[in-house]
Amino acid sequence: MKTAGMNFKKVAGVFAILAGILYTVIQFIHPPENLHSVNSSSWQIVACLSIAMSLFFLIGIIGIYMKQVEKVGWLGLIGFILFSLFWLISMSFSFIEAFVYPLIIDDAPKFVEGMLGLFGESKSSVNLGVFTVLAPIAGVLYMLGSLLLGIATFRAKVFPRAAGILFSFAGVVTLATAIIPHPYDRILALPMGVVFIWLGYILCFDKEG
């Protein structure tokens, strides 16, 4: 059982590295969030990559949590749950972007335009239903989840304490979206990409289990 756990954590480390790389790369290749982009091949590619990225994050988070589960306590558990929920929501949004928008853009362009504006903070002229609530909730889950899990990681001392600080910073820095306009705020994702590559590398070459 211990060997199986070690093997999973190493696999999770690989996925964490891939998640960090994709998260960083996507910020630079994401097409403009407008109606003209939705039917483009680049939109489809980035949306599908985003689905994979979210899945990779989920697997990586499990490995990171498992590595320090005995020392992070309730704070780490809450952070783990909140941060994981964010990536589940993110995966759902990416699925809609990849496979739903192209199907409904001709019949409901205002709805698609409103959905595209959710993360760009532009107001929609149509009712978007639960999505208007889900988007800000996702933002809180990302920020609070990474903050708590980062603090727990710092306190656990299983990973380098600097990694815990960077993890928390990567969540808190998203508050700067209030002053940095979209899409320039994508630069704020880079710390999270870096910390997951770092933690994933540690998991991959961990010899202690």
Backbone as numpy.savetxt, mean C-alpha at the origin, in Angstrom:
# Nx Ny Nz CAx CAy CAz Cx Cy Cz
7.91 -27.81 11.63 7.08 -26.61 11.63 7.96 -25.34 11.63
9.04 -25.38 12.41 9.92 -24.22 12.46 10.55 -23.95 11.11
10.95 -25.04 10.41 11.54 -24.88 9.08 10.53 -24.29 8.11
9.27 -24.76 8.19 8.22 -24.23 7.32 8.01 -22.74 7.58
8.04 -22.36 8.87 7.88 -20.96 9.22 9.01 -20.11 8.68
10.24 -20.63 8.79 11.41 -19.91 8.26 11.30 -19.74 6.76
10.87 -20.83 6.07 10.74 -20.77 4.61 9.69 -19.75 4.20
8.56 -19.72 4.94 7.51 -18.75 4.59 8.02 -17.33 4.77
8.74 -17.09 5.85 9.24 -15.74 6.10 10.22 -15.30 5.01
11.01 -16.24 4.51 11.93 -15.90 3.42 11.15 -15.59 2.14
10.12 -16.38 1.88 9.27 -16.11 0.72 8.56 -14.77 0.88
8.07 -14.52 2.10 7.42 -13.24 2.38 8.39 -12.09 2.19
9.65 -12.33 2.51 10.67 -11.31 2.31 10.82 -10.96 0.84
10.79 -11.97 -0.02 10.87 -11.73 -1.46 9.69 -10.88 -1.92
8.51 -11.23 -1.43 7.31 -10.47 -1.81 7.36 -9.04 -1.27
7.92 -8.87 -0.08 8.05 -7.52 0.49 8.97 -6.67 -0.39
10.06 -7.27 -0.85 10.98 -6.54 -1.73 10.28 -6.16 -3.04
9.56 -7.13 -3.62 8.84 -6.86 -4.86 7.78 -5.78 -4.67
7.11 -5.83 -3.51 6.09 -4.82 -3.21 6.72 -3.44 -3.13
7.85 -3.35 -2.44 8.54 -2.07 -2.31 9.00 -1.53 -3.65
9.53 -2.42 -4.49 10.00 -2.00 -5.82 8.82 -1.52 -6.67
7.74 -2.31 -6.70 6.57 -1.93 -7.50 5.97 -0.62 -7.00
5.88 -0.48 -5.69 5.29 0.72 -5.11 6.08 1.96 -5.53
7.39 1.81 -5.58 8.24 2.92 -5.99 8.11 3.21 -7.49
8.20 2.15 -8.29 8.17 2.31 -9.75 6.83 2.87 -10.23
5.73 2.37 -9.65 4.39 2.79 -10.09 4.19 4.29 -9.94
4.82 4.88 -8.93 4.66 6.33 -8.72 5.16 7.12 -9.93
6.13 6.56 -10.65 6.74 7.28 -11.78 6.12 6.93 -13.13
5.38 5.82 -13.20 4.82 5.39 -14.49 3.31 5.46 -14.52
2.68 5.86 -13.41 1.22 5.90 -13.37 0.69 6.94 -14.36
-0.23 6.54 -15.24 -0.78 7.49 -16.21 -1.60 8.57 -15.50
-1.84 9.69 -16.16 -2.70 10.73 -15.57 -4.08 10.15 -15.26
-4.64 10.56 -14.14 -5.95 10.01 -13.73 -7.07 10.82 -14.37
-7.29 10.56 -15.66 -8.36 11.23 -16.39 -9.02 10.23 -17.33
-10.11 10.64 -17.94 -10.89 9.74 -18.79 -10.11 9.25 -19.99
-9.21 10.08 -20.50 -8.45 9.69 -21.69 -7.49 8.54 -21.41
-7.10 8.37 -20.17 -6.13 7.34 -19.83 -6.75 5.95 -19.62
-8.03 5.94 -19.24 -8.66 4.71 -18.77 -8.61 3.56 -19.78
-8.77 3.86 -21.05 -8.76 2.81 -22.06 -7.38 2.55 -22.67
-6.37 3.18 -22.12 -5.02 3.00 -22.67 -4.38 1.73 -22.13
-3.43 1.20 -22.87 -2.72 -0.01 -22.44 -1.90 0.26 -21.18
-1.34 1.46 -21.08 -0.54 1.79 -19.90 -1.40 1.79 -18.64
-2.65 2.23 -18.76 -3.56 2.21 -17.61 -3.81 0.78 -17.16
-4.08 -0.10 -18.12 -4.33 -1.51 -17.81 -3.12 -2.15 -17.13
-1.95 -1.87 -17.67 -0.72 -2.46 -17.12 -0.49 -2.00 -15.69
-0.59 -0.69 -15.46 -0.34 -0.15 -14.12 -1.39 -0.63 -13.13
-2.64 -0.70 -13.56 -3.71 -1.17 -12.66 -3.48 -2.63 -12.26
-3.09 -3.45 -13.23 -2.82 -4.87 -12.93 -1.58 -5.01 -12.05
-0.57 -4.20 -12.31 0.61 -4.20 -11.44 0.25 -3.78 -10.02
-0.70 -2.85 -9.91 -1.13 -2.38 -8.59 -1.87 -3.48 -7.82
-2.63 -4.31 -8.54 -3.29 -5.45 -7.90 -2.24 -6.40 -7.34
-1.26 -6.73 -8.17 -0.18 -7.61 -7.73 0.59 -7.00 -6.57
0.85 -5.70 -6.66 1.58 -5.01 -5.59 0.85 -5.12 -4.26
-0.45 -4.90 -4.26 -1.23 -4.99 -3.03 -1.15 -6.39 -2.43
-1.23 -7.40 -3.29 -1.11 -8.78 -2.82 0.27 -9.03 -2.24
1.30 -8.53 -2.91 2.68 -8.69 -2.42 2.86 -8.02 -1.06
2.26 -6.84 -0.90 2.33 -6.15 0.38 1.69 -6.99 1.49
0.55 -7.57 1.20 -0.15 -8.38 2.20 0.72 -9.56 2.65
1.33 -10.24 1.69 2.20 -11.37 2.03 3.42 -10.90 2.80
4.02 -9.80 2.33 5.19 -9.25 3.01 4.89 -8.83 4.43
3.73 -8.19 4.65 3.34 -7.75 5.99 3.20 -8.93 6.94
2.63 -10.02 6.43 2.48 -11.22 7.27 3.85 -11.71 7.73
4.81 -11.76 6.80 6.15 -12.21 7.16 6.82 -11.28 8.16
6.68 -9.98 7.95 7.26 -9.00 8.87 6.65 -9.14 10.26
5.35 -9.34 10.30 4.67 -9.48 11.59 5.06 -10.79 12.28
5.11 -11.88 11.50 5.47 -13.18 12.07 6.86 -13.17 12.70
7.77 -12.45 12.07 9.15 -12.39 12.54 9.24 -11.83 13.96
8.32 -10.92 14.30 8.41 -10.25 15.59 7.13 -10.37 16.41
6.30 -11.36 16.07 4.98 -11.48 16.67 5.02 -11.59 18.19
6.06 -12.22 18.74 6.13 -12.42 20.18 6.53 -11.16 20.94
6.96 -10.13 20.21 7.48 -8.94 20.90 6.74 -7.64 20.57
5.90 -7.65 19.54 5.24 -6.40 19.16 3.97 -6.13 19.96
3.40 -7.16 20.59 2.24 -6.98 21.45 0.99 -6.52 20.71
0.06 -5.95 21.51 -1.21 -5.51 20.94 -1.03 -4.34 19.98
-0.08 -3.49 20.24 0.17 -2.36 19.35 0.53 -2.84 17.96
1.42 -3.84 17.90 1.81 -4.40 16.62 0.67 -5.11 15.93
-0.15 -5.82 16.72 -1.29 -6.54 16.14 -2.28 -5.57 15.51
-2.59 -4.49 16.23 -3.53 -3.50 15.71 -2.97 -2.85 14.44
-1.68 -2.50 14.47 -1.04 -1.91 13.29 -1.06 -2.87 12.11
-0.77 -4.13 12.39 -0.78 -5.16 11.35 -2.16 -5.28 10.71
-3.21 -5.31 11.52 -4.57 -5.46 11.01 -4.98 -4.23 10.18
-4.71 -3.04 10.72 -5.10 -1.81 10.01 -4.37 -1.68 8.68
-3.07 -1.95 8.70 -2.27 -1.81 7.48 -2.66 -2.85 6.44
-2.98 -4.06 6.89 -3.43 -5.11 5.98 -4.77 -4.75 5.35
-5.67 -4.17 6.16 -6.98 -3.75 5.63 -6.81 -2.71 4.54
-5.84 -1.81 4.71 -5.61 -0.81 3.67 -5.29 -1.48 2.34
-4.41 -2.48 2.36 -4.02 -3.10 1.10 -5.12 -3.95 0.49
-6.02 -4.45 1.32 -7.20 -5.14 0.78 -8.09 -4.15 0.05
-8.29 -2.98 0.65 -9.09 -1.94 0.00 -8.40 -1.45 -1.27
-7.09 -1.27 -1.18 -6.31 -0.82 -2.34 -6.43 -1.81 -3.49
-6.39 -3.09 -3.17 -6.52 -4.12 -4.20 -7.89 -4.03 -4.88
-8.93 -3.75 -4.08 -10.28 -3.63 -4.62 -10.38 -2.45 -5.58
-9.81 -1.31 -5.18 -9.83 -0.13 -6.06 -9.06 -0.40 -7.35
-7.93 -1.07 -7.24 -7.12 -1.37 -8.43 -7.85 -2.33 -9.36
-8.59 -3.27 -8.78 -9.38 -4.20 -9.60 -10.45 -3.43 -10.39
-11.10 -2.50 -9.71 -12.12 -1.68 -10.37 -11.49 -0.85 -11.49
-10.32 -0.29 -11.21 -9.63 0.51 -12.22 -9.28 -0.32 -13.46
-8.84 -1.56 -13.22 -8.38 -2.40 -14.33 -9.52 -3.00 -15.14
-10.59 -3.42 -14.46 -11.60 -4.24 -15.15 -13.01 -3.66 -15.18
-13.27 -2.59 -14.42 -14.62 -2.03 -14.40 -14.69 -0.70 -15.16
-13.76 0.19 -14.89 -13.78 1.50 -15.57 -13.86 1.38 -17.09
-13.02 0.52 -17.72 -13.08 0.45 -19.18 -14.43 -0.03 -19.71
-15.19 -0.77 -18.89 -16.48 -1.29 -19.32 -17.60 -0.27 -19.21
-17.48 0.67 -18.28 -18.57 1.60 -18.02 -18.27 3.03 -18.43
-17.08 3.27 -18.94 -16.69 4.65 -19.22 -17.58 5.32 -20.27
-18.08 4.56 -21.24 -18.94 5.15 -22.26 -20.34 5.44 -21.73
-20.83 4.58 -20.86 -22.18 4.74 -20.32 -22.23 5.63 -19.08
-21.14 5.68 -18.31 -21.14 6.47 -17.07 -19.83 7.23 -16.91
-19.52 8.12 -17.86 -18.25 8.85 -17.78 -18.13 9.74 -16.55
-19.26 10.31 -16.09 -19.22 11.18 -14.92 -18.87 10.40 -13.66
-19.38 9.17 -13.59 -19.07 8.32 -12.43 -17.59 7.96 -12.42
-17.07 7.55 -13.57 -15.66 7.20 -13.66 -14.79 8.41 -13.34
-15.17 9.57 -13.87 -14.42 10.78 -13.61 -14.41 11.11 -12.12
-15.56 10.91 -11.47 -15.65 11.16 -10.04 -14.78 10.21 -9.24
-14.76 8.95 -9.65 -13.94 7.95 -8.97 -12.46 8.27 -9.14
-12.09 8.71 -10.33 -10.69 9.06 -10.58 -10.25 10.25 -9.73
-11.21 11.11 -9.40 -10.89 12.29 -8.62 -10.87 12.07 -7.12
-11.24 10.88 -6.66 -11.29 10.62 -5.23 -9.95 10.87 -4.54
-8.89 10.36 -5.16 -7.58 10.48 -4.54 -6.85 11.76 -4.98
-7.44 12.44 -5.97 -6.89 13.72 -6.37 -7.62 14.87 -5.70
-8.57 14.53 -4.84 -9.31 15.49 -4.02 -10.18 16.43 -4.84
-10.59 16.02 -6.05 -11.53 16.82 -6.81 -12.95 16.34 -6.53
-13.90 17.26 -6.56 -15.27 16.92 -6.20 -16.00 16.30 -7.39
-16.84 15.31 -7.07 -17.59 14.62 -8.11 -18.96 15.28 -8.29
-19.44 15.28 -9.54 -20.76 15.84 -9.83 -21.86 14.80 -9.71
-21.47 13.54 -9.42 -22.46 12.46 -9.26 -22.23 11.77 -7.92
-23.24 11.03 -7.50 -23.16 10.29 -6.24 -22.28 9.06 -6.41
-21.21 8.98 -5.62 -20.29 7.84 -5.70 -20.56 6.80 -4.62
-21.59 7.02 -3.84 -21.98 6.04 -2.83 -20.92 5.84 -1.76
-20.70 4.58 -1.43 -19.80 4.22 -0.34 -18.34 4.59 -0.63
-18.00 4.77 -1.90 -16.61 5.05 -2.26 -16.12 6.39 -1.69
-17.04 7.34 -1.51 -16.63 8.63 -0.95 -16.21 8.49 0.51
-16.70 7.45 1.17 -16.32 7.19 2.56 -15.12 6.25 2.62
-15.10 5.28 1.70 -14.06 4.26 1.71 -12.68 4.84 1.42
-12.60 5.81 0.54 -11.31 6.40 0.18 -10.62 7.07 1.37
-11.29 7.96 2.10 -10.62 8.55 3.27 -10.34 7.54 4.38
-11.22 6.56 4.53 -10.97 5.51 5.53 -9.68 4.77 5.18
-9.49 4.49 3.88 -8.27 3.81 3.44 -7.04 4.64 3.79
-7.14 5.96 3.63 -6.02 6.83 3.97 -5.67 6.76 5.44
-6.69 6.73 6.29 -6.46 6.63 7.74 -5.85 5.29 8.09
-6.32 4.22 7.47 -5.78 2.88 7.73 -4.30 2.81 7.37
-3.95 3.41 6.24 -2.55 3.43 5.79 -1.67 4.17 6.80
-2.10 5.37 7.15 -1.29 6.20 8.03 -1.19 5.61 9.43
-2.35 5.27 10.01 -2.37 4.78 11.39 -1.75 3.38 11.50
-2.04 2.52 10.51 -1.50 1.17 10.53 0.01 1.15 10.47
0.58 1.92 9.56 2.04 1.95 9.43 2.69 2.64 10.62
2.00 3.66 11.17 2.53 4.35 12.35 2.63 3.40 13.55
1.55 2.67 13.82 1.52 1.77 14.96 2.47 0.59 14.78
2.46 0.00 13.58 3.34 -1.14 13.34 4.80 -0.69 13.34
5.05 0.52 12.89 6.41 1.06 12.93 6.89 1.26 14.36
6.02 1.82 15.20 6.37 2.02 16.61 6.62 0.68 17.29
5.75 -0.30 17.00 5.91 -1.62 17.60 7.20 -2.28 17.12
7.54 -2.09 15.85 8.79 -2.63 15.31 9.99 -1.99 15.97
9.92 -0.68 16.18 11.00 0.04 16.86 11.19 -0.50 18.28
10.11 -0.73 18.99 10.18 -1.18 20.37 10.60 -2.64 20.48
10.24 -3.46 19.48 10.53 -4.90 19.55 12.01 -5.20 19.38
12.73 -4.37 18.64 14.18 -4.51 18.41 14.55 -5.79 17.67
13.60 -6.37 16.95 13.89 -7.55 16.14 14.52 -7.12 14.82
13.94 -6.12 14.20 14.51 -5.47 13.03 15.30 -4.25 13.51
16.16 -3.69 12.68 16.85 -2.45 13.07 15.85 -1.39 13.50
16.15 -0.69 14.56 15.22 0.30 15.08 14.98 1.43 14.08
15.99 1.71 13.25 15.83 2.74 12.22 14.74 2.35 11.22
14.59 1.03 10.99 13.54 0.56 10.08 12.17 0.86 10.66
12.03 0.70 11.97 10.78 1.03 12.63 10.46 2.51 12.53
11.48 3.34 12.68 11.29 4.79 12.56 10.86 5.15 11.15
11.53 4.56 10.15 11.20 4.84 8.75 9.80 4.36 8.41
9.41 3.20 8.99 8.08 2.65 8.77 7.02 3.64 9.27
7.20 4.14 10.48 6.25 5.10 11.03 6.25 6.41 10.24
7.45 6.87 9.88 7.57 8.10 9.11 6.85 7.98 7.77
6.96 6.80 7.14 6.34 6.58 5.83 4.83 6.75 5.90
4.24 6.45 7.07 2.81 6.66 7.23 2.47 8.10 7.54
3.18 8.68 8.49 2.89 10.05 8.95 3.13 11.07 7.84
4.13 10.83 6.99 4.48 11.81 5.95 3.34 12.01 4.95
2.39 11.07 4.91 1.25 11.22 3.99 0.38 12.42 4.36
0.54 12.93 5.58 -0.20 14.14 5.96 0.18 15.32 5.07
1.35 15.22 4.47 1.83 16.30 3.59 1.01 16.41 2.32
0.13 15.42 2.06 -0.73 15.51 0.88 -1.66 16.72 0.97
-1.82 17.24 2.20 -2.67 18.42 2.39 -2.06 19.66 1.76
-0.75 19.66 1.57 -0.08 20.84 1.00 0.61 20.55 -0.34
0.78 19.26 -0.66 1.41 18.90 -1.94 0.32 18.44 -2.90
0.11 19.12 -4.00 -0.97 18.75 -4.92 -0.71 17.43 -5.63
-1.81 16.77 -5.99 -1.72 15.52 -6.76 -1.42 15.88 -8.22
-0.57 15.17 -8.94 0.07 13.89 -8.59 1.45 14.03 -7.95
1.87 15.24 -7.63 3.21 15.42 -7.06 3.34 14.77 -5.69
2.20 14.52 -5.05 2.24 13.87 -3.74 2.67 12.41 -3.82
2.78 11.88 -5.03 3.22 10.48 -5.18 4.63 10.27 -4.63
5.41 11.34 -4.58 6.77 11.23 -4.04 6.75 10.79 -2.58
5.65 11.01 -1.90 5.54 10.65 -0.48 5.48 9.14 -0.27
5.28 8.38 -1.35 5.22 6.92 -1.24 6.61 6.30 -1.16
7.63 7.04 -1.53 8.98 6.47 -1.61 9.50 5.91 -0.29
9.30 6.57 0.86 9.79 5.97 2.11 9.21 4.59 2.38
7.93 4.38 2.04 7.32 3.07 2.26 7.94 2.03 1.35
8.22 2.41 0.12 8.87 1.49 -0.79 10.24 1.08 -0.28
11.00 2.05 0.22 12.35 1.79 0.73 12.31 0.87 1.94
11.41 1.15 2.89 11.39 0.36 4.13 10.96 -1.08 3.86
10.08 -1.31 2.88 9.68 -2.68 2.59 10.79 -3.45 1.87
11.54 -2.77 1.03 12.70 -3.42 0.41 13.70 -3.79 1.49
13.91 -2.91 2.44 14.85 -3.13 3.54 14.40 -4.29 4.42
13.17 -4.26 4.89 12.66 -5.33 5.75 12.59 -6.66 5.01
12.23 -6.61 3.73 12.18 -7.83 2.93 13.55 -8.46 2.78
14.55 -7.61 2.58 15.93 -8.11 2.47 16.35 -8.81 3.76
16.01 -8.22 4.90 16.35 -8.83 6.18 15.67 -10.18 6.33
14.39 -10.27 5.95 13.67 -11.53 6.04 14.30 -12.60 5.14
14.69 -12.19 3.94 15.26 -13.16 2.99 16.55 -13.79 3.50
17.35 -13.02 4.19 18.66 -13.51 4.63 18.71 -13.77 6.14
17.53 -13.91 6.73 17.44 -14.20 8.16 17.84 -15.65 8.41
18.74 -15.89 9.34 19.20 -17.23 9.66 18.69 -17.72 11.01
18.01 -16.85 11.73 17.58 -17.22 13.07 16.14 -17.73 13.10
15.36 -17.44 12.07 13.99 -17.93 12.01 13.00 -16.97 12.58
